[in-house]
């Protein structure tokens, strides 16, 4: 029971530390802006430099976007293949149903003809 309590305290402590660090990260960034070190700040933990070319796509960004489009396109084609396969399977089972219905219809006609022949 003591182990669970310690684990809960450790998890709570870790969550509080993360919240505190997240608050400090925003303060650190604001402080760097005030002293003119932004965006070249090397002291802030896990500092991510802002986009140096906002609104303009660089060659690296374009190549990454093209790779993403290729992956997206391949996923779309896989989905279309699955859909076409399902439609073909459904079509095949409907054809079997149509044949069964035709056979059933022929059986009924034969029954009607036999009845008429006996009259």
mmCIF file of C-alpha atoms in Angstrom:
data_model
loop_
_atom_site.group_PDB
_atom_site.id
_atom_site.type_symbol
_atom_site.label_atom_id
_atom_site.label_comp_id
_atom_site.label_asym_id
_atom_site.label_seq_id
_atom_site.Cartn_x
_atom_site.Cartn_y
_atom_site.Cartn_z
ATOM 1 C CA UNK A 1 0.000 0.000 0.000
ATOM 2 C CA UNK A 2 2.896 2.322 0.776
ATOM 3 C CA UNK A 3 4.363 1.737 -2.695
ATOM 4 C CA UNK A 4 1.175 2.900 -4.395
ATOM 5 C CA UNK A 5 1.098 6.021 -2.243
ATOM 6 C CA UNK A 6 4.734 6.840 -3.085
ATOM 7 C CA UNK A 7 4.029 6.288 -6.771
ATOM 8 C CA UNK A 8 1.016 8.592 -6.609
ATOM 9 C CA UNK A 9 3.093 11.263 -4.869
ATOM 10 C CA UNK A 10 5.851 10.905 -7.471
ATOM 11 C CA UNK A 11 3.348 11.252 -10.309
ATOM 12 C CA UNK A 12 1.752 14.278 -8.678
ATOM 13 C CA UNK A 13 5.181 15.817 -8.106
ATOM 14 C CA UNK A 14 6.162 15.221 -11.731
ATOM 15 C CA UNK A 15 2.940 16.843 -12.965
ATOM 16 C CA UNK A 16 3.521 19.889 -10.768
ATOM 17 C CA UNK A 17 7.112 20.204 -12.006
ATOM 18 C CA UNK A 18 5.957 20.057 -15.641
ATOM 19 C CA UNK A 19 3.341 22.751 -15.009
ATOM 20 C CA UNK A 20 5.960 24.947 -13.330
ATOM 21 C CA UNK A 21 8.466 24.476 -16.167
ATOM 22 C CA UNK A 22 5.807 25.280 -18.765
ATOM 23 C CA UNK A 23 5.024 28.532 -16.957
ATOM 24 C CA UNK A 24 8.735 29.378 -16.759
ATOM 25 C CA UNK A 25 9.221 28.647 -20.467
ATOM 26 C CA UNK A 26 6.757 31.398 -21.364
ATOM 27 C CA UNK A 27 8.383 33.809 -18.899
ATOM 28 C CA UNK A 28 11.851 32.913 -20.204
ATOM 29 C CA UNK A 29 10.800 33.632 -23.794
ATOM 30 C CA UNK A 30 9.290 36.992 -22.802
ATOM 31 C CA UNK A 31 12.450 37.889 -20.877
ATOM 32 C CA UNK A 32 14.610 37.048 -23.916
ATOM 33 C CA UNK A 33 12.439 39.348 -26.040
ATOM 34 C CA UNK A 34 12.935 42.183 -23.544
ATOM 35 C CA UNK A 35 16.735 41.854 -23.483
ATOM 36 C CA UNK A 36 17.013 41.390 -27.266
ATOM 37 C CA UNK A 37 18.191 37.763 -27.190
ATOM 38 C CA UNK A 38 15.065 36.469 -28.931
ATOM 39 C CA UNK A 39 15.017 34.396 -31.197
ATOM 40 C CA UNK A 40 18.679 33.388 -30.658
ATOM 41 C CA UNK A 41 18.048 32.296 -27.061
ATOM 42 C CA UNK A 42 20.300 29.430 -25.999
ATOM 43 C CA UNK A 43 19.408 29.460 -22.288
ATOM 44 C CA UNK A 44 15.711 28.555 -22.498
ATOM 45 C CA UNK A 45 15.029 24.814 -22.166
ATOM 46 C CA UNK A 46 13.624 23.181 -25.313
ATOM 47 C CA UNK A 47 13.472 26.529 -27.130
ATOM 48 C CA UNK A 48 12.014 26.179 -30.602
ATOM 49 C CA UNK A 49 13.037 28.948 -32.932
ATOM 50 C CA UNK A 50 10.076 30.534 -34.764
ATOM 51 C CA UNK A 51 9.661 30.125 -38.506
ATOM 52 C CA UNK A 52 12.242 32.360 -40.169
ATOM 53 C CA UNK A 53 10.197 32.541 -43.392
ATOM 54 C CA UNK A 54 6.532 32.921 -42.382
ATOM 55 C CA UNK A 55 4.167 32.664 -45.323
ATOM 56 C CA UNK A 56 6.931 31.396 -47.644
ATOM 57 C CA UNK A 57 7.618 27.730 -48.310
ATOM 58 C CA UNK A 58 11.293 26.757 -48.369
ATOM 59 C CA UNK A 59 12.689 23.895 -50.443
ATOM 60 C CA UNK A 60 12.909 21.651 -47.365
ATOM 61 C CA UNK A 61 9.297 22.425 -46.453
ATOM 62 C CA UNK A 62 8.221 21.813 -50.053
ATOM 63 C CA UNK A 63 9.978 18.441 -50.167
ATOM 64 C CA UNK A 64 8.415 17.421 -46.855
ATOM 65 C CA UNK A 65 4.995 18.508 -48.140
ATOM 66 C CA UNK A 66 5.490 16.485 -51.334
ATOM 67 C CA UNK A 67 6.435 13.401 -49.266
ATOM 68 C CA UNK A 68 3.287 13.873 -47.204
ATOM 69 C CA UNK A 69 1.217 14.126 -50.389
ATOM 70 C CA UNK A 70 2.741 10.902 -51.729
ATOM 71 C CA UNK A 71 1.880 9.088 -48.498
ATOM 72 C CA UNK A 72 -1.620 10.550 -48.495
ATOM 73 C CA UNK A 73 -2.130 9.542 -52.145
ATOM 74 C CA UNK A 74 -0.982 5.980 -51.480
ATOM 75 C CA UNK A 75 -3.383 5.732 -48.544
ATOM 76 C CA UNK A 76 -6.212 7.021 -50.727
ATOM 77 C CA UNK A 77 -5.477 4.454 -53.443
ATOM 78 C CA UNK A 78 -5.402 1.651 -50.848
ATOM 79 C CA UNK A 79 -8.810 2.806 -49.637
ATOM 80 C CA UNK A 80 -10.178 2.855 -53.184
ATOM 81 C CA UNK A 81 -8.852 -0.668 -53.791
ATOM 82 C CA UNK A 82 -10.582 -1.895 -50.620
ATOM 83 C CA UNK A 83 -13.805 -0.180 -51.645
ATOM 84 C CA UNK A 84 -13.654 -1.636 -55.176
ATOM 85 C CA UNK A 85 -12.932 -5.090 -53.760
ATOM 86 C CA UNK A 86 -15.927 -4.810 -51.430
ATOM 87 C CA UNK A 87 -18.141 -3.710 -54.327
ATOM 88 C CA UNK A 88 -16.962 -6.651 -56.433
ATOM 89 C CA UNK A 89 -17.657 -9.039 -53.553
ATOM 90 C CA UNK A 90 -21.137 -7.558 -53.101
ATOM 91 C CA UNK A 91 -21.755 -7.732 -56.837
ATOM 92 C CA UNK A 92 -20.721 -11.386 -56.881
ATOM 93 C CA UNK A 93 -23.085 -12.240 -54.025
ATOM 94 C CA UNK A 94 -25.905 -10.332 -55.754
ATOM 95 C CA UNK A 95 -25.329 -12.314 -58.943
ATOM 96 C CA UNK A 96 -25.612 -15.505 -56.899
ATOM 97 C CA UNK A 97 -28.877 -14.180 -55.474
ATOM 98 C CA UNK A 98 -30.156 -13.387 -58.971
ATOM 99 C CA UNK A 99 -29.342 -16.922 -60.169
ATOM 100 C CA UNK A 100 -31.058 -18.367 -57.116
ATOM 101 C CA UNK A 101 -34.089 -16.192 -57.806
ATOM 102 C CA UNK A 102 -34.149 -17.362 -61.430
ATOM 103 C CA UNK A 103 -33.982 -20.983 -60.342
ATOM 104 C CA UNK A 104 -36.771 -20.358 -57.829
ATOM 105 C CA UNK A 105 -38.860 -18.690 -60.563
ATOM 106 C CA UNK A 106 -38.346 -21.666 -62.899
ATOM 107 C CA UNK A 107 -39.378 -24.052 -60.116
ATOM 108 C CA UNK A 108 -42.610 -22.066 -59.568
ATOM 109 C CA UNK A 109 -43.354 -22.063 -63.309
ATOM 110 C CA UNK A 110 -42.870 -25.791 -63.433
ATOM 111 C CA UNK A 111 -45.266 -26.187 -60.501
ATOM 112 C CA UNK A 112 -47.866 -23.971 -62.199
ATOM 113 C CA UNK A 113 -47.481 -25.885 -65.497
ATOM 114 C CA UNK A 114 -47.855 -29.212 -63.687
ATOM 115 C CA UNK A 115 -51.025 -27.933 -61.984
ATOM 116 C CA UNK A 116 -52.434 -26.782 -65.326
ATOM 117 C CA UNK A 117 -51.543 -30.093 -66.956
ATOM 118 C CA UNK A 118 -53.494 -31.922 -64.257
ATOM 119 C CA UNK A 119 -56.670 -29.844 -64.815
#
